[in-house]
């Protein structure tokens, strides 16, 4: 008899106020499955639950759900989104990928380009990268700030990151108070696993398009990125918008953790289909007569 697998998602959640040291967070943990077939079955169960709860989320129409995925290159964001959300109705879910900002986006504040793509009530929004790039990539490469057209007197490199953390925290608290639940995933990948995945992209002609010389150059800044992630996770994980550090060296295991977090979050909302009141019940009977 197979052992029943339980995924305790709280084990991966960054507690509010905790100073994060990523060296203490594993990039690979004991699998939550005993075989590939069992892994497939668990994920299918999660996907089925997500599909059902998405329908109720839409009908309930009180909450929206925003999922944010961040990682180093080749961290597995695309695959996680594809597999975990495979059973979700496309009409109730939108995915946005944020890369280099356009000229129009640079003419607005750093939250603007993502804010206009937030999910409506009843829907799920997914950000593949997000406004967090502004305290990650931009922190590692502060020269980018020059292209953001911010008045020079406001660009204090020693203070700007704390200012942006505050803007992010205020924004996410505002969204929470208006019914949007935000879950943030950092797919924690080891440098060696990233190297192996990048090599596979070079060796596989069908994946050549997924890699560029810039991806290789960015590996030189690995330590800087880890420091930026540590500061970011420490400053912006709250009960109302938690970060989850997901061990990402095992893609299958990472997908099980992510899907369990989403299922648990939706269950916590106590969603339900709207009840039929007396007036609507009478209308339904009139409809029946017309259709009979």
Coordinates of C-alpha atoms in Angstrom, one line a residue:
X1 CA 0.0 0.0 0.0
X2 CA 1.3 3.4 -1.0
X3 CA 2.0 5.9 1.8
X4 CA -0.4 8.8 1.7
X5 CA 1.5 11.9 0.8
X6 CA 0.9 15.2 2.6
X7 CA 2.3 18.5 1.5
X8 CA 2.6 21.0 4.3
X9 CA 2.7 24.2 2.4
X10 CA 3.4 26.3 5.5
X11 CA 6.9 24.7 5.4
X12 CA 7.7 26.8 2.3
X13 CA 6.0 30.0 3.3
X14 CA 8.2 33.0 4.3
X15 CA 6.9 34.2 7.6
X16 CA 6.3 38.0 7.9
X17 CA 9.2 39.8 9.4
X18 CA 11.7 36.9 8.9
X19 CA 15.1 37.7 7.5
X20 CA 15.7 35.4 4.6
X21 CA 19.0 33.6 4.1
X22 CA 18.5 31.5 0.9
X23 CA 21.5 29.3 1.8
X24 CA 19.2 27.8 4.5
X25 CA 16.4 27.1 1.9
X26 CA 16.9 23.9 0.0
X27 CA 16.6 23.8 -3.8
X28 CA 15.7 20.1 -3.6
X29 CA 13.7 18.2 -1.0
X30 CA 12.4 14.7 -0.6
X31 CA 9.8 14.1 -3.4
X32 CA 6.2 14.1 -2.4
X33 CA 5.7 11.2 -4.8
X34 CA 7.0 7.7 -4.9
X35 CA 6.8 7.2 -8.7
X36 CA 6.2 9.3 -11.8
X37 CA 2.8 7.7 -12.1
X38 CA 1.9 8.7 -8.6
X39 CA 3.2 12.3 -9.2
X40 CA 0.9 12.4 -12.3
X41 CA -2.1 11.3 -10.3
X42 CA -1.5 13.8 -7.5
X43 CA -1.1 16.7 -9.9
X44 CA -4.2 15.6 -11.8
X45 CA -6.2 15.6 -8.6
X46 CA -5.0 19.1 -7.8
X47 CA -5.8 20.3 -11.3
X48 CA -9.3 18.8 -11.0
X49 CA -9.8 20.6 -7.7
X50 CA -8.6 23.9 -9.2
X51 CA -11.0 23.5 -12.1
X52 CA -13.9 23.0 -9.8
X53 CA -13.0 25.8 -7.5
X54 CA -12.4 28.2 -10.3
X55 CA -16.0 27.8 -11.4
X56 CA -17.1 28.6 -7.8
X57 CA -14.7 31.6 -7.7
X58 CA -16.3 32.9 -10.9
X59 CA -19.9 32.4 -9.6
X60 CA -19.1 33.7 -6.1
X61 CA -17.7 36.9 -7.7
X62 CA -16.3 38.3 -4.5
X63 CA -12.6 37.5 -4.8
X64 CA -9.9 37.6 -7.5
X65 CA -6.7 35.5 -7.3
X66 CA -3.3 36.8 -8.5
X67 CA -0.4 34.3 -8.8
X68 CA 3.1 35.8 -9.2
X69 CA 6.0 33.6 -10.4
X70 CA 9.6 34.8 -10.0
X71 CA 12.9 32.8 -10.5
X72 CA 16.3 32.9 -12.1
X73 CA 16.4 32.0 -15.8
X74 CA 15.4 28.4 -16.4
X75 CA 13.7 28.2 -13.0
X76 CA 10.7 26.4 -14.4
X77 CA 8.0 29.2 -14.3
X78 CA 6.6 28.4 -17.8
X79 CA 6.3 24.7 -17.1
X80 CA 4.7 25.2 -13.7
X81 CA 2.1 27.6 -15.1
X82 CA 1.4 25.2 -18.0
X83 CA 1.0 22.0 -15.9
X84 CA -0.6 23.4 -12.8
X85 CA -3.2 25.5 -14.6
X86 CA -3.9 23.0 -17.4
X87 CA -7.4 22.3 -16.3
X88 CA -8.5 25.9 -15.7
X89 CA -11.0 27.5 -18.0
X90 CA -9.2 30.0 -20.2
X91 CA -12.1 32.4 -20.0
X92 CA -11.5 32.7 -16.2
X93 CA -7.7 32.9 -16.3
X94 CA -5.2 35.3 -17.9
X95 CA -1.4 34.9 -18.1
X96 CA 0.9 37.9 -18.5
X97 CA 4.6 37.7 -19.1
X98 CA 6.6 40.9 -18.3
X99 CA 10.0 41.4 -20.0
X100 CA 11.8 44.6 -20.8
X101 CA 9.5 47.5 -20.3
X102 CA 8.4 49.5 -23.4
X103 CA 8.9 53.2 -23.9
X104 CA 5.3 53.8 -22.9
X105 CA 5.7 51.7 -19.7
X106 CA 8.9 53.6 -18.8
X107 CA 6.9 56.8 -18.9
X108 CA 4.8 55.6 -16.0
X109 CA 5.5 54.5 -12.4
X110 CA 7.0 51.1 -12.0
X111 CA 3.7 49.5 -10.9
X112 CA 1.7 50.8 -13.9
X113 CA 2.3 48.1 -16.5
X114 CA 1.3 45.3 -14.1
X115 CA -1.6 47.2 -12.4
X116 CA -3.5 47.5 -15.7
X117 CA -3.4 43.7 -16.0
X118 CA -4.8 42.8 -12.6
X119 CA -7.6 40.1 -12.6
X120 CA -11.2 41.0 -12.2
X121 CA -13.3 39.6 -9.3
X122 CA -14.1 36.0 -10.1
X123 CA -11.0 35.4 -12.1
X124 CA -7.4 34.2 -11.8
X125 CA -4.5 36.3 -13.0
X126 CA -1.0 35.0 -13.5
X127 CA 2.1 37.1 -13.7
X128 CA 5.2 35.4 -15.2
X129 CA 7.7 37.9 -13.7
X130 CA 6.1 41.0 -12.3
X131 CA 6.7 44.4 -10.6
X132 CA 9.2 42.6 -8.4
X133 CA 11.7 42.8 -11.3
X134 CA 12.0 46.4 -10.2
X135 CA 13.7 45.4 -6.9
X136 CA 15.5 42.4 -8.4
X137 CA 17.0 43.0 -11.9
X138 CA 17.0 46.7 -11.4
X139 CA 18.8 46.3 -8.0
X140 CA 21.4 44.1 -9.6
X141 CA 21.8 46.5 -12.5
X142 CA 21.1 50.0 -11.0
X143 CA 22.1 51.6 -14.2
X144 CA 18.6 50.7 -15.5
X145 CA 17.2 53.4 -13.2
X146 CA 18.6 56.0 -15.7
X147 CA 16.2 54.8 -18.3
X148 CA 13.1 55.1 -16.1
X149 CA 12.9 58.9 -16.4
X150 CA 12.7 59.3 -12.6
X151 CA 13.7 62.9 -11.5
X152 CA 17.3 62.8 -10.5
X153 CA 16.6 64.3 -7.0
X154 CA 14.4 61.3 -6.3
X155 CA 16.9 58.6 -7.2
X156 CA 18.7 57.8 -4.0
X157 CA 20.1 54.4 -4.6
X158 CA 20.6 53.8 -0.9
X159 CA 17.0 54.4 -0.1
X160 CA 15.1 53.6 -3.3
X161 CA 14.7 49.9 -2.6
X162 CA 13.1 50.5 0.7
X163 CA 10.8 53.0 -0.9
X164 CA 9.8 50.5 -3.6
X165 CA 9.2 47.8 -1.0
X166 CA 6.9 50.2 0.8
X167 CA 5.1 50.9 -2.5
X168 CA 4.7 47.2 -3.2
X169 CA 3.5 46.4 0.4
X170 CA 1.0 49.3 0.3
X171 CA -0.3 48.2 -3.1
X172 CA -0.7 44.5 -2.1
X173 CA -2.5 45.5 1.1
X174 CA -4.8 47.7 -0.9
X175 CA -5.5 44.8 -3.2
X176 CA -6.2 42.4 -0.3
X177 CA -8.6 44.9 1.3
X178 CA -10.5 44.9 -2.0
X179 CA -10.8 41.2 -2.4
X180 CA -7.7 40.2 -4.4
X181 CA -5.7 37.4 -2.9
X182 CA -2.0 37.4 -3.9
X183 CA 0.3 34.3 -3.8
X184 CA 3.9 34.7 -4.7
X185 CA 6.2 31.9 -5.7
X186 CA 10.0 32.1 -5.8
X187 CA 11.2 29.0 -7.7
X188 CA 14.5 28.4 -5.8
X189 CA 16.9 26.9 -8.3
X190 CA 20.5 25.8 -7.7
X191 CA 23.2 27.3 -9.9
X192 CA 24.3 23.9 -11.0
X193 CA 20.8 22.8 -12.0
X194 CA 20.4 26.1 -13.9
X195 CA 23.7 25.3 -15.8
X196 CA 22.3 21.8 -16.7
X197 CA 19.0 23.3 -18.0
X198 CA 20.8 26.0 -20.0
X199 CA 23.0 23.3 -21.6
X200 CA 19.8 21.3 -22.6
X201 CA 18.4 24.4 -24.2
X202 CA 21.6 24.7 -26.3
X203 CA 21.6 21.0 -27.2
X204 CA 17.9 20.8 -28.1
X205 CA 17.1 22.6 -31.4
X206 CA 13.4 23.0 -30.3
X207 CA 14.6 24.9 -27.2
X208 CA 17.3 27.1 -28.8
X209 CA 14.9 30.0 -28.9
X210 CA 14.7 30.0 -25.1
X211 CA 18.3 31.0 -24.5
X212 CA 20.5 33.9 -25.4
X213 CA 24.0 35.1 -24.6
X214 CA 22.5 37.5 -22.0
X215 CA 21.3 34.5 -20.0
X216 CA 24.8 33.2 -19.7
X217 CA 26.2 36.7 -18.8
X218 CA 23.6 37.0 -16.0
X219 CA 25.1 34.0 -14.2
X220 CA 28.1 36.2 -13.3
X221 CA 25.7 38.1 -11.0
X222 CA 24.3 35.0 -9.2
X223 CA 25.4 36.1 -5.8
X224 CA 24.0 39.6 -6.4
X225 CA 20.7 38.2 -7.4
X226 CA 20.5 36.0 -4.3
X227 CA 21.1 39.0 -2.1
X228 CA 18.4 40.9 -4.0
X229 CA 16.0 38.0 -3.6
X230 CA 16.8 37.7 0.1
X231 CA 16.1 41.4 0.7
X232 CA 12.9 41.3 -1.3
X233 CA 11.5 38.2 0.3
X234 CA 12.3 39.6 3.8
X235 CA 10.6 42.9 3.1
X236 CA 7.5 41.9 1.2
X237 CA 6.2 38.6 2.6
X238 CA 3.1 39.2 4.6
X239 CA 0.1 37.2 5.8
X240 CA -2.0 39.0 3.2
X241 CA 0.5 38.4 0.4
X242 CA 2.9 35.6 1.3
X243 CA 6.0 34.4 -0.5
X244 CA 6.6 30.7 -1.0
X245 CA 10.2 29.6 -1.6
X246 CA 9.6 26.5 -3.7
X247 CA 12.5 24.0 -4.1
X248 CA 12.8 24.0 -7.9
X249 CA 15.6 21.5 -8.9
X250 CA 12.9 18.8 -9.2
X251 CA 10.3 20.3 -11.5
X252 CA 7.6 17.7 -10.7
X253 CA 7.9 18.2 -7.0
X254 CA 7.8 22.0 -7.5
X255 CA 4.5 21.7 -9.4
X256 CA 3.0 19.6 -6.7
X257 CA 3.9 22.2 -4.0
X258 CA 2.6 25.1 -6.1
X259 CA -0.7 23.4 -6.9
X260 CA -1.2 22.5 -3.3
X261 CA -0.7 26.1 -2.2
X262 CA -3.2 27.4 -4.7
X263 CA -5.8 24.7 -3.7
X264 CA -5.3 25.5 0.0
X265 CA -5.7 29.2 -0.7
X266 CA -8.9 28.9 -2.7
X267 CA -10.3 26.5 0.0
X268 CA -9.6 29.1 2.7
X269 CA -11.9 31.7 0.9
X270 CA -15.0 29.6 1.8
X271 CA -16.4 30.1 -1.7
X272 CA -19.9 29.1 -2.6
X273 CA -22.4 29.4 -5.4
X274 CA -24.9 32.2 -4.9
X275 CA -28.1 31.1 -3.2
X276 CA -31.4 31.5 -5.0
X277 CA -33.7 33.9 -3.1
X278 CA -37.5 33.8 -3.2
X279 CA -37.8 36.4 -6.0
X280 CA -35.3 34.5 -8.3
X281 CA -37.0 31.2 -7.5
X282 CA -40.3 32.6 -8.8
X283 CA -38.5 33.9 -11.9
X284 CA -37.1 30.4 -12.5
X285 CA -40.6 28.9 -12.4
X286 CA -41.8 31.5 -14.9
X287 CA -38.9 30.5 -17.2
X288 CA -39.8 26.9 -16.8
X289 CA -43.3 27.6 -18.0
X290 CA -42.1 29.5 -21.0
X291 CA -39.7 26.6 -21.9
X292 CA -42.3 23.8 -21.3

